[in-house]
Backbone as ProteinMPNN parsed JSONL, in Angstrom:
{"seq_chain_A": "GDTDLIEILNDNGVEAYEASVGPFSSAWDRACELYAQLTGTVVDYGAAHSAAHNHDRYGYDYTGNALMGENWDMQTAINIIGHSFGGPTVRLFSSLMAHGDAEEKAASGEDVSPLFEGGHGELIHSVTTFSSPNDGTPIADFLVECKLISLIAVFGNILGCLFGDNVMM", "coords_chain_A": {"N_chain_A": [[-34.492, 22.627, -12.287], [-34.082, 19.685, -14.24], [-31.154, 18.325, -13.099], [-29.852, 16.164, -12.535], [-28.208, 13.686, -13.172], [-28.512, 11.089, -12.624], [-30.361, 10.396, -11.104], [-32.481, 11.33, -13.35], [-31.773, 8.78, -15.14], [-32.434, 6.968, -13.932], [-35.286, 7.212, -13.108], [-35.832, 6.935, -16.206], [-36.244, 4.538, -16.464], [-33.733, 3.067, -16.548], [-30.942, 1.68, -14.564], [-29.196, 2.869, -12.462], [-26.238, 4.165, -11.075], [-24.188, 5.497, -8.642], [-20.717, 6.182, -8.217], [-18.368, 7.444, -5.117], [-15.562, 8.763, -5.545], [-12.173, 9.691, -4.467], [-11.791, 13.068, -3.982], [-9.511, 14.344, -4.468], [-7.512, 13.157, -5.494], [-5.604, 10.962, -7.559], [-5.945, 9.676, -10.914], [-5.609, 6.658, -10.763], [-5.985, 6.063, -7.923], [-8.096, 6.67, -7.807], [-9.307, 5.036, -10.092], [-9.061, 2.491, -8.428], [-10.356, 2.423, -6.182], [-13.284, 2.632, -6.92], [-13.438, 0.192, -8.408], [-13.267, -1.424, -5.731], [-15.973, -0.317, -5.004], [-17.692, -1.599, -6.204], [-17.103, -3.942, -6.429], [-17.679, -4.256, -3.365], [-15.867, -4.572, -2.017], [-12.577, -4.228, 0.099], [-10.532, -1.433, -0.689], [-7.664, -1.585, -2.465], [-5.057, 0.037, -3.552], [-2.727, -1.297, -4.597], [0.777, -3.14, -4.759], [2.905, -1.967, -5.588], [2.161, 0.357, -6.765], [1.208, 1.818, -4.347], [3.728, 1.783, -2.501], [5.516, 3.201, -4.282], [4.102, 5.772, -4.622], [4.185, 6.257, -1.783], [1.944, 5.691, -0.103], [-0.592, 4.202, 2.234], [-1.416, 0.754, 1.136], [-3.805, -0.462, 1.282], [-7.281, 0.844, 1.566], [-10.535, 2.193, 2.433], [-12.806, -0.259, 3.247], [-15.067, -1.74, 1.436], [-16.866, -3.833, 2.219], [-19.932, -5.473, 2.175], [-21.185, -2.973, 1.685], [-21.616, -2.32, -1.119], [-21.541, -0.61, -4.263], [-24.118, -0.99, -5.495], [-25.636, -1.782, -4.134], [-25.482, -4.703, -4.024], [-22.708, -7.355, -4.352], [-20.762, -6.511, -7.237], [-20.976, -9.209, -9.8], [-19.455, -10.153, -11.385], [-19.636, -10.43, -14.236], [-21.662, -9.635, -15.397], [-21.902, -7.011, -18.117], [-20.852, -3.675, -17.71], [-21.782, -0.071, -18.537], [-20.11, 2.547, -18.163], [-19.995, 5.674, -16.76], [-17.96, 8.726, -16.633], [-17.807, 12.038, -15.781], [-16.154, 15.421, -16.275], [-12.739, 15.096, -14.047], [-13.387, 12.564, -13.608], [-13.928, 11.323, -16.208], [-10.825, 10.314, -17.071], [-10.635, 8.795, -15.205], [-12.55, 6.493, -15.212], [-11.698, 5.793, -17.781], [-9.142, 4.418, -16.888], [-9.654, 2.799, -15.707], [-11.282, 0.597, -16.72], [-9.553, 0.345, -18.872], [-7.447, -1.312, -16.778], [-9.465, -3.215, -16.097], [-9.413, -4.768, -18.578], [-6.92, -5.287, -19.003], [-4.815, -5.313, -17.135], [-2.263, -4.994, -14.523], [0.976, -5.262, -15.602], [3.446, -4.747, -13.543], [2.034, -4.241, -10.925], [0.969, -6.533, -10.964], [3.617, -8.641, -10.444], [4.711, -7.289, -8.351], [2.53, -7.71, -5.996], [2.83, -10.518, -6.29], [1.05, -13.538, -5.502], [-1.248, -12.15, -3.75], [-2.654, -10.197, -5.808], [-4.563, -8.012, -6.723], [-7.768, -8.817, -8.222], [-7.978, -6.636, -10.031], [-5.924, -5.896, -10.934], [-5.171, -8.202, -12.623], [-6.626, -8.238, -15.153], [-7.947, -9.139, -18.287], [-10.742, -8.866, -18.013], [-12.08, -7.261, -19.914], [-14.393, -7.534, -21.351], [-16.139, -6.937, -19.591], [-16.917, -4.427, -19.527], [-18.797, -2.626, -21.022], [-19.659, -0.311, -21.956], [-17.52, 3.06, -22.166], [-18.177, 6.08, -21.786], [-17.553, 9.579, -21.473], [-17.853, 12.778, -20.735], [-17.046, 16.399, -20.521], [-14.185, 15.932, -19.819], [-10.745, 15.727, -19.811], [-9.452, 14.341, -21.551], [-8.087, 14.803, -23.856], [-6.182, 16.592, -22.872], [-5.893, 20.515, -23.264], [-6.08, 22.074, -26.2], [-5.111, 24.771, -25.832], [-2.849, 24.942, -24.791], [-1.254, 23.268, -26.456], [-0.903, 25.381, -28.514], [0.293, 27.183, -27.365], [2.654, 25.902, -26.905], [3.549, 25.168, -29.487], [4.009, 27.639, -30.735], [5.755, 28.67, -29.514], [5.359, 30.708, -27.527], [5.002, 29.836, -25.037], [7.437, 29.501, -24.583], [8.357, 32.297, -24.437], [6.763, 33.392, -22.448], [7.762, 32.385, -20.207], [10.358, 33.818, -20.038], [9.752, 36.073, -20.098], [8.322, 36.277, -17.439], [10.688, 35.248, -15.772], [12.298, 37.595, -15.928], [10.786, 38.964, -14.892], [10.95, 38.228, -12.263], [13.473, 38.824, -11.555], [13.727, 41.347, -11.515], [11.747, 42.432, -10.005], [12.022, 40.532, -7.672], [10.814, 37.485, -5.778], [8.162, 37.579, -5.328], [6.525, 38.884, -7.383], [4.587, 37.286, -9.0], [2.958, 36.628, -7.381]], "CA_chain_A": [[-34.283, 21.789, -13.393], [-33.318, 18.242, -13.822], [-30.06, 18.433, -13.24], [-29.281, 15.112, -11.477], [-28.337, 12.399, -14.458], [-28.279, 9.775, -12.049], [-32.006, 10.647, -11.019], [-33.011, 11.074, -14.247], [-31.711, 7.568, -15.938], [-33.255, 6.092, -12.979], [-36.894, 7.926, -13.619], [-36.42, 6.774, -17.319], [-36.073, 2.82, -16.456], [-32.196, 2.678, -16.442], [-30.497, 1.207, -13.35], [-27.857, 3.726, -12.691], [-25.32, 3.953, -9.572], [-23.209, 7.047, -8.382], [-19.444, 6.432, -7.246], [-17.964, 8.931, -4.862], [-14.307, 8.452, -5.152], [-10.946, 10.892, -3.669], [-12.219, 14.471, -5.077], [-8.009, 14.997, -4.851], [-7.079, 11.382, -5.74], [-5.022, 10.415, -9.057], [-6.606, 8.633, -11.332], [-5.281, 5.326, -10.145], [-6.487, 5.677, -6.745], [-9.619, 6.307, -7.84], [-9.809, 3.445, -9.986], [-9.216, 1.367, -7.626], [-11.879, 2.928, -5.476], [-14.448, 2.502, -8.178], [-13.328, -1.244, -8.511], [-13.669, -1.883, -4.381], [-16.958, 0.155, -4.51], [-18.327, -1.767, -7.722], [-16.992, -5.511, -6.211], [-17.896, -4.803, -2.436], [-14.412, -5.087, -1.566], [-11.711, -3.34, 0.644], [-9.993, -0.39, -1.794], [-5.955, -2.141, -3.071], [-4.329, 0.501, -4.547], [-1.627, -2.356, -5.495], [1.654, -3.006, -3.827], [3.828, -1.38, -6.262], [1.629, 1.923, -6.682], [1.526, 2.457, -2.727], [5.213, 1.789, -2.558], [6.164, 4.315, -5.486], [4.093, 6.886, -3.907], [4.64, 6.563, -0.098], [1.034, 5.809, 0.723], [-1.199, 3.227, 2.262], [-1.751, 0.105, -0.082], [-4.958, -0.702, 1.607], [-8.171, 1.801, 1.88], [-11.928, 2.203, 2.536], [-13.25, -1.183, 3.192], [-16.754, -1.812, 0.975], [-17.499, -5.288, 2.259], [-21.351, -5.125, 2.819], [-21.369, -2.05, 1.155], [-21.469, -2.498, -2.469], [-22.153, 0.307, -5.053], [-25.157, -1.222, -6.553], [-26.086, -2.703, -3.072], [-24.498, -5.925, -3.986], [-21.494, -6.996, -5.242], [-20.687, -6.839, -8.789], [-20.771, -10.558, -10.277], [-17.987, -9.66, -12.498], [-20.456, -11.829, -14.878], [-22.725, -8.793, -16.167], [-21.29, -6.204, -18.576], [-21.586, -2.683, -17.139], [-21.325, 0.834, -18.653], [-19.502, 3.468, -16.963], [-19.938, 7.081, -17.45], [-17.565, 9.823, -16.158], [-17.507, 13.426, -15.847], [-14.794, 15.63, -15.33], [-11.776, 14.228, -14.37], [-14.291, 11.031, -13.96], [-13.425, 10.689, -17.548], [-9.666, 9.824, -16.937], [-10.552, 7.594, -14.297], [-13.355, 5.488, -15.859], [-10.829, 4.444, -18.944], [-7.736, 4.05, -16.902], [-10.347, 1.499, -14.501], [-11.632, -0.063, -18.201], [-8.112, -0.323, -19.245], [-7.553, -2.019, -16.056], [-10.229, -4.224, -16.327], [-8.827, -5.704, -19.898], [-5.694, -5.523, -19.628], [-4.444, -5.374, -15.989], [-0.791, -3.968, -14.733], [2.302, -5.987, -15.216], [4.197, -4.173, -12.719], [1.397, -4.764, -10.007], [1.27, -8.305, -10.625], [4.928, -8.638, -10.259], [4.898, -6.653, -6.812], [1.602, -8.334, -5.296], [2.602, -12.003, -6.407], [-0.529, -14.254, -5.44], [-1.87, -11.69, -3.257], [-3.155, -9.576, -6.253], [-6.052, -7.808, -6.844], [-8.599, -9.085, -9.824], [-8.572, -5.197, -10.757], [-4.936, -5.874, -11.85], [-4.819, -9.006, -13.191], [-6.902, -8.044, -16.068], [-8.837, -10.405, -18.793], [-12.243, -8.892, -17.624], [-12.089, -6.397, -20.681], [-15.599, -7.899, -21.805], [-17.005, -6.48, -18.52], [-16.948, -2.882, -19.625], [-19.915, -2.609, -22.275], [-19.075, 0.863, -22.518], [-17.303, 3.885, -21.634], [-18.441, 7.893, -21.667], [-17.05, 10.639, -20.826], [-18.199, 14.215, -21.188], [-16.273, 17.258, -20.215], [-13.239, 15.534, -19.467], [-9.766, 16.275, -19.778], [-8.883, 13.504, -22.109], [-6.798, 14.99, -24.843], [-5.532, 18.063, -22.789], [-6.076, 21.494, -23.641], [-5.663, 22.561, -27.23], [-4.513, 25.976, -25.844], [-1.159, 24.208, -24.324], [-0.154, 22.931, -27.636], [-0.881, 26.283, -29.067], [1.666, 27.877, -26.962], [3.791, 25.055, -27.088], [3.682, 25.185, -30.773], [4.043, 29.014, -31.403], [7.126, 29.088, -28.772], [4.571, 31.733, -26.664], [5.088, 29.529, -23.761], [9.22, 30.427, -24.04], [8.274, 33.557, -23.946], [6.016, 33.929, -21.149], [8.735, 31.915, -19.237], [11.668, 34.245, -20.323], [9.365, 37.22, -19.653], [8.173, 35.901, -15.932], [11.753, 35.279, -15.389], [12.915, 38.857, -16.111], [9.931, 39.951, -13.976], [11.313, 38.031, -11.213], [14.715, 39.243, -11.564], [13.714, 42.794, -11.35], [11.223, 42.472, -8.627], [11.884, 39.618, -7.04], [10.223, 36.565, -6.217], [6.975, 37.97, -4.917], [6.344, 39.398, -8.431], [3.909, 36.563, -9.502], [2.173, 36.07, -6.186]], "C_chain_A": [[-34.048, 20.596, -12.942], [-31.977, 18.386, -14.296], [-29.402, 17.322, -12.896], [-29.171, 13.961, -12.663], [-28.874, 11.232, -13.625], [-30.026, 9.703, -11.646], [-32.978, 10.213, -12.187], [-33.046, 10.276, -15.405], [-32.57, 6.811, -15.2], [-34.761, 6.343, -13.01], [-37.037, 7.144, -15.066], [-36.316, 4.793, -17.553], [-34.534, 2.47, -16.354], [-31.272, 2.667, -15.093], [-29.127, 2.303, -13.392], [-27.385, 3.882, -11.256], [-24.364, 5.71, -9.304], [-21.887, 7.273, -7.59], [-18.943, 7.691, -6.791], [-16.454, 8.288, -4.241], [-13.649, 9.812, -4.414], [-11.21, 12.208, -4.767], [-10.078, 15.05, -5.263], [-7.053, 13.775, -5.49], [-6.638, 11.769, -7.305], [-6.266, 9.437, -9.754], [-6.676, 7.075, -10.991], [-5.998, 4.861, -8.9], [-7.651, 5.898, -6.697], [-10.636, 5.29, -8.786], [-9.873, 2.636, -9.548], [-10.005, 1.571, -6.394], [-13.038, 2.612, -5.942], [-14.367, 1.107, -8.306], [-14.113, -1.762, -6.994], [-15.43, -1.114, -4.415], [-17.865, -1.028, -5.575], [-18.371, -3.514, -6.756], [-17.181, -5.448, -4.485], [-16.661, -5.152, -1.253], [-13.171, -4.221, -0.694], [-10.708, -2.908, -0.558], [-8.157, -1.209, -2.088], [-5.768, -1.052, -4.097], [-2.963, -0.183, -5.526], [-0.304, -1.704, -4.63], [2.726, -2.092, -4.541], [3.457, 0.326, -6.186], [1.982, 2.575, -5.367], [2.857, 2.932, -2.429], [5.555, 2.878, -2.958], [5.772, 6.067, -4.776], [3.91, 7.346, -2.588], [2.867, 6.608, 0.657], [0.319, 4.326, 1.207], [-1.493, 1.924, 1.363], [-3.26, -0.269, -0.178], [-5.839, 0.655, 1.831], [-9.334, 1.598, 2.544], [-11.762, 0.25, 2.395], [-14.597, -1.212, 2.956], [-17.406, -3.123, 1.286], [-18.964, -4.726, 3.059], [-21.729, -3.839, 2.437], [-21.248, -1.4, -0.304], [-21.983, -0.801, -2.842], [-23.85, 0.292, -5.213], [-26.143, -2.459, -5.59], [-25.884, -4.2, -3.01], [-23.708, -5.965, -4.595], [-21.57, -7.272, -6.559], [-20.543, -8.157, -8.873], [-19.808, -10.624, -10.963], [-18.526, -11.104, -13.744], [-20.948, -10.853, -16.164], [-21.678, -7.686, -16.356], [-22.029, -4.667, -18.173], [-21.107, -1.703, -18.169], [-21.062, 1.653, -17.62], [-19.157, 4.943, -18.006], [-18.903, 7.974, -16.427], [-17.074, 11.2, -16.681], [-16.27, 14.474, -15.471], [-13.326, 14.704, -15.829], [-12.157, 12.787, -13.701], [-13.854, 10.452, -15.335], [-12.628, 9.957, -17.762], [-9.777, 8.384, -16.255], [-11.367, 6.271, -14.772], [-12.703, 4.947, -16.825], [-9.658, 3.864, -18.259], [-8.752, 2.591, -16.01], [-10.678, 0.634, -16.024], [-10.229, -0.337, -18.571], [-7.797, -1.239, -18.382], [-8.039, -3.62, -15.629], [-9.692, -5.348, -17.344], [-7.974, -5.745, -19.511], [-4.613, -5.688, -18.399], [-3.288, -4.47, -15.619], [0.189, -5.522, -14.511], [3.164, -5.963, -13.696], [3.635, -4.794, -11.028], [1.567, -6.379, -9.555], [2.757, -8.955, -10.439], [5.335, -8.244, -8.608], [3.92, -7.295, -5.787], [1.512, -10.219, -5.512], [1.318, -12.611, -6.559], [-1.471, -13.436, -4.537], [-2.263, -10.345, -4.3], [-4.28, -9.093, -6.398], [-6.445, -8.399, -8.078], [-8.178, -7.723, -10.565], [-7.159, -5.324, -11.778], [-4.282, -7.158, -12.772], [-5.429, -9.271, -14.593], [-7.657, -9.378, -16.661], [-9.983, -9.945, -18.511], [-12.549, -7.4, -18.74], [-14.061, -6.459, -20.954], [-16.722, -7.538, -20.766], [-17.648, -5.19, -18.745], [-17.603, -2.91, -20.878], [-19.29, -1.401, -23.182], [-18.136, 1.985, -21.891], [-17.734, 5.112, -22.272], [-17.874, 8.264, -21.319], [-17.382, 11.88, -21.443], [-17.396, 15.034, -20.031], [-15.21, 16.821, -19.299], [-12.328, 15.733, -20.377], [-8.749, 15.078, -20.668], [-7.849, 13.389, -23.112], [-6.027, 16.361, -24.526], [-6.138, 18.701, -23.304], [-5.584, 22.44, -24.871], [-4.775, 24.324, -27.101], [-2.989, 26.113, -25.568], [-0.502, 23.849, -25.239], [-0.16, 24.377, -28.295], [0.266, 27.243, -28.849], [2.596, 27.237, -26.676], [4.753, 25.589, -28.44], [4.359, 26.676, -31.21], [5.062, 29.624, -30.673], [6.702, 30.44, -27.719], [5.26, 31.135, -25.126], [6.799, 29.968, -23.062], [8.926, 31.41, -23.565], [7.89, 34.442, -22.729], [7.03, 33.478, -19.781], [9.84, 33.049, -19.056], [10.581, 35.908, -19.444], [8.932, 37.347, -17.679], [9.519, 36.02, -15.318], [12.777, 36.803, -15.211], [12.314, 39.404, -14.894], [10.942, 39.626, -12.405], [12.847, 38.367, -10.624], [15.005, 40.731, -11.053], [13.052, 43.189, -9.963], [11.281, 41.743, -7.487], [11.123, 38.446, -6.803], [8.622, 36.45, -5.843], [6.263, 37.923, -5.975], [4.698, 38.598, -8.822], [3.227, 36.15, -8.774], [0.656, 36.572, -5.903]], "O_chain_A": [[-33.847, 20.27, -11.772], [-31.622, 18.529, -15.466], [-28.178, 17.446, -12.939], [-30.214, 13.392, -12.985], [-29.713, 10.479, -14.121], [-30.728, 8.785, -12.068], [-33.831, 9.326, -12.217], [-33.75, 10.488, -16.392], [-33.391, 6.055, -15.721], [-35.425, 5.313, -12.897], [-38.151, 6.677, -15.304], [-36.328, 4.1, -18.57], [-34.302, 1.317, -15.989], [-30.923, 3.756, -14.638], [-28.286, 2.395, -14.287], [-28.177, 3.718, -10.329], [-24.176, 6.711, -9.995], [-21.732, 8.092, -6.684], [-18.922, 8.733, -7.446], [-16.179, 7.695, -3.198], [-14.3, 10.735, -3.924], [-10.918, 12.286, -5.961], [-9.604, 15.901, -6.016], [-5.883, 13.868, -5.861], [-7.162, 12.609, -8.037], [-7.152, 8.751, -9.246], [-7.721, 6.425, -10.976], [-6.487, 3.746, -8.72], [-8.37, 5.496, -5.782], [-11.793, 4.893, -8.644], [-10.636, 1.757, -9.949], [-10.193, 0.606, -5.653], [-13.885, 2.266, -5.118], [-15.505, 0.638, -8.326], [-15.208, -2.325, -6.974], [-16.133, -1.65, -3.559], [-19.062, -0.978, -5.296], [-19.413, -4.115, -6.497], [-16.88, -6.527, -3.975], [-16.616, -5.719, -0.161], [-12.975, -3.198, -1.35], [-10.156, -3.739, -1.279], [-7.602, -0.867, -1.044], [-6.19, -1.127, -5.251], [-2.439, 0.174, -6.582], [-0.158, -0.603, -4.099], [3.436, -1.45, -3.767], [4.152, 1.241, -5.744], [2.746, 3.525, -5.199], [3.165, 4.095, -2.166], [5.944, 3.699, -2.127], [6.489, 7.037, -4.53], [3.575, 8.481, -2.249], [2.556, 7.298, 1.628], [0.658, 3.323, 0.579], [-2.13, 2.423, 0.436], [-3.894, -0.386, -1.228], [-5.207, 1.614, 2.272], [-9.25, 0.709, 3.391], [-10.942, -0.375, 1.722], [-15.397, -0.866, 3.826], [-18.408, -3.484, 0.668], [-19.122, -3.973, 4.021], [-22.801, -3.502, 2.941], [-20.878, -0.256, -0.565], [-22.557, -0.011, -2.092], [-24.622, 1.243, -5.095], [-26.874, -3.397, -5.908], [-26.121, -4.836, -1.982], [-23.487, -5.091, -5.435], [-22.313, -8.132, -7.033], [-19.877, -8.573, -7.925], [-19.317, -11.753, -10.932], [-18.033, -12.207, -13.982], [-20.79, -11.045, -17.369], [-20.86, -7.322, -15.512], [-23.233, -4.416, -18.24], [-20.139, -2.082, -18.828], [-21.544, 1.614, -16.488], [-18.598, 5.224, -19.066], [-19.185, 7.808, -15.24], [-16.293, 11.467, -17.594], [-15.551, 14.309, -14.485], [-12.92, 14.115, -16.83], [-11.287, 12.0, -13.328], [-13.489, 9.288, -15.504], [-12.888, 8.949, -18.42], [-9.278, 7.3, -16.556], [-10.864, 5.149, -14.704], [-12.863, 3.741, -17.013], [-9.086, 2.919, -18.802], [-8.24, 1.482, -15.859], [-9.776, -0.19, -16.173], [-9.88, -1.516, -18.496], [-7.757, -2.335, -18.94], [-7.488, -4.618, -15.163], [-9.556, -6.536, -17.052], [-7.831, -6.967, -19.512], [-3.536, -6.205, -18.697], [-3.168, -3.372, -16.161], [0.137, -6.434, -13.685], [3.421, -6.92, -12.966], [4.29, -5.442, -10.212], [1.962, -7.053, -8.603], [2.671, -10.168, -10.247], [6.119, -8.859, -7.885], [4.399, -7.464, -4.666], [0.63, -10.987, -5.129], [0.556, -12.353, -7.491], [-2.596, -13.929, -4.454], [-2.214, -9.282, -3.681], [-5.202, -9.873, -6.162], [-5.619, -8.526, -8.982], [-8.05, -7.804, -11.787], [-7.14, -5.012, -12.968], [-3.238, -7.133, -13.423], [-5.027, -10.224, -15.259], [-7.948, -10.373, -15.998], [-10.749, -10.861, -18.813], [-13.258, -6.509, -18.273], [-14.812, -5.509, -20.736], [-17.92, -7.748, -20.951], [-18.735, -4.879, -18.257], [-16.93, -3.236, -21.855], [-18.771, -1.338, -24.296], [-17.96, 1.673, -20.714], [-17.606, 5.11, -23.496], [-17.197, 7.586, -20.546], [-17.196, 12.029, -22.651], [-17.128, 14.573, -18.921], [-15.21, 17.212, -18.131], [-12.629, 15.909, -21.557], [-7.54, 14.966, -20.471], [-7.044, 12.481, -23.318], [-5.449, 17.077, -25.344], [-7.054, 18.212, -23.965], [-4.839, 23.4, -24.671], [-4.089, 24.876, -27.962], [-2.183, 26.974, -25.922], [0.725, 23.944, -25.198], [0.971, 24.563, -28.745], [0.949, 27.867, -29.661], [3.545, 27.817, -26.149], [5.876, 26.081, -28.548], [5.248, 26.682, -32.062], [5.402, 30.786, -30.894], [7.589, 31.106, -27.185], [5.864, 31.828, -24.308], [7.234, 30.396, -21.993], [9.11, 31.637, -22.369], [8.298, 35.49, -22.23], [7.063, 34.035, -18.684], [10.243, 33.219, -17.905], [10.876, 36.515, -18.415], [9.212, 38.268, -16.913], [9.638, 36.812, -14.382], [13.76, 36.936, -14.481], [12.902, 40.075, -14.045], [11.468, 40.473, -11.683], [13.236, 38.178, -9.472], [15.981, 41.197, -10.467], [13.506, 43.928, -9.09], [10.753, 42.099, -6.434], [10.534, 38.182, -7.851], [7.959, 35.43, -6.029], [5.327, 37.124, -5.965], [3.71, 39.327, -8.912], [2.604, 35.163, -9.164], [0.026, 36.124, -4.945]]}, "name": "protein", "num_of_chains": 1, "seq": "GDTDLIEILNDNGVEAYEASVGPFSSAWDRACELYAQLTGTVVDYGAAHSAAHNHDRYGYDYTGNALMGENWDMQTAINIIGHSFGGPTVRLFSSLMAHGDAEEKAASGEDVSPLFEGGHGELIHSVTTFSSPNDGTPIADFLVECKLISLIAVFGNILGCLFGDNVMM"}
């Protein structure tokens, strides 16, 4: 069937592209990767973030290999869609575009990525998410409110005391 959303959109006259970000990366890292793909630049995870999370500040270089075939002109507003964990990724990306990040601005000085400067909120026309964990899961709230999570923890501890550490493996 017709399950490729990008293909469906393009076939119906909507210019659409699909970014490829780290499948096991944080929303922050993924937002930085998305920005670099759109702008055709080197991924900059930020001085403060990379120091706090003990990884390189810079990642893949998309120079000459922008997602849309040419670098995003930072003049044309775009619509962004995120599926699953792409939802929090595009929400964070949109927030960074609009508001930037004060910690990154302070840590990077003049070497700050435009993503962390903010002031570009008008360039995000819309953010759409589907099947995304935007508000957690209702079952977790239910378990906490009903004190069931405490009972589960007590039961798990009793099992551990009676049968050893491997009981839950």
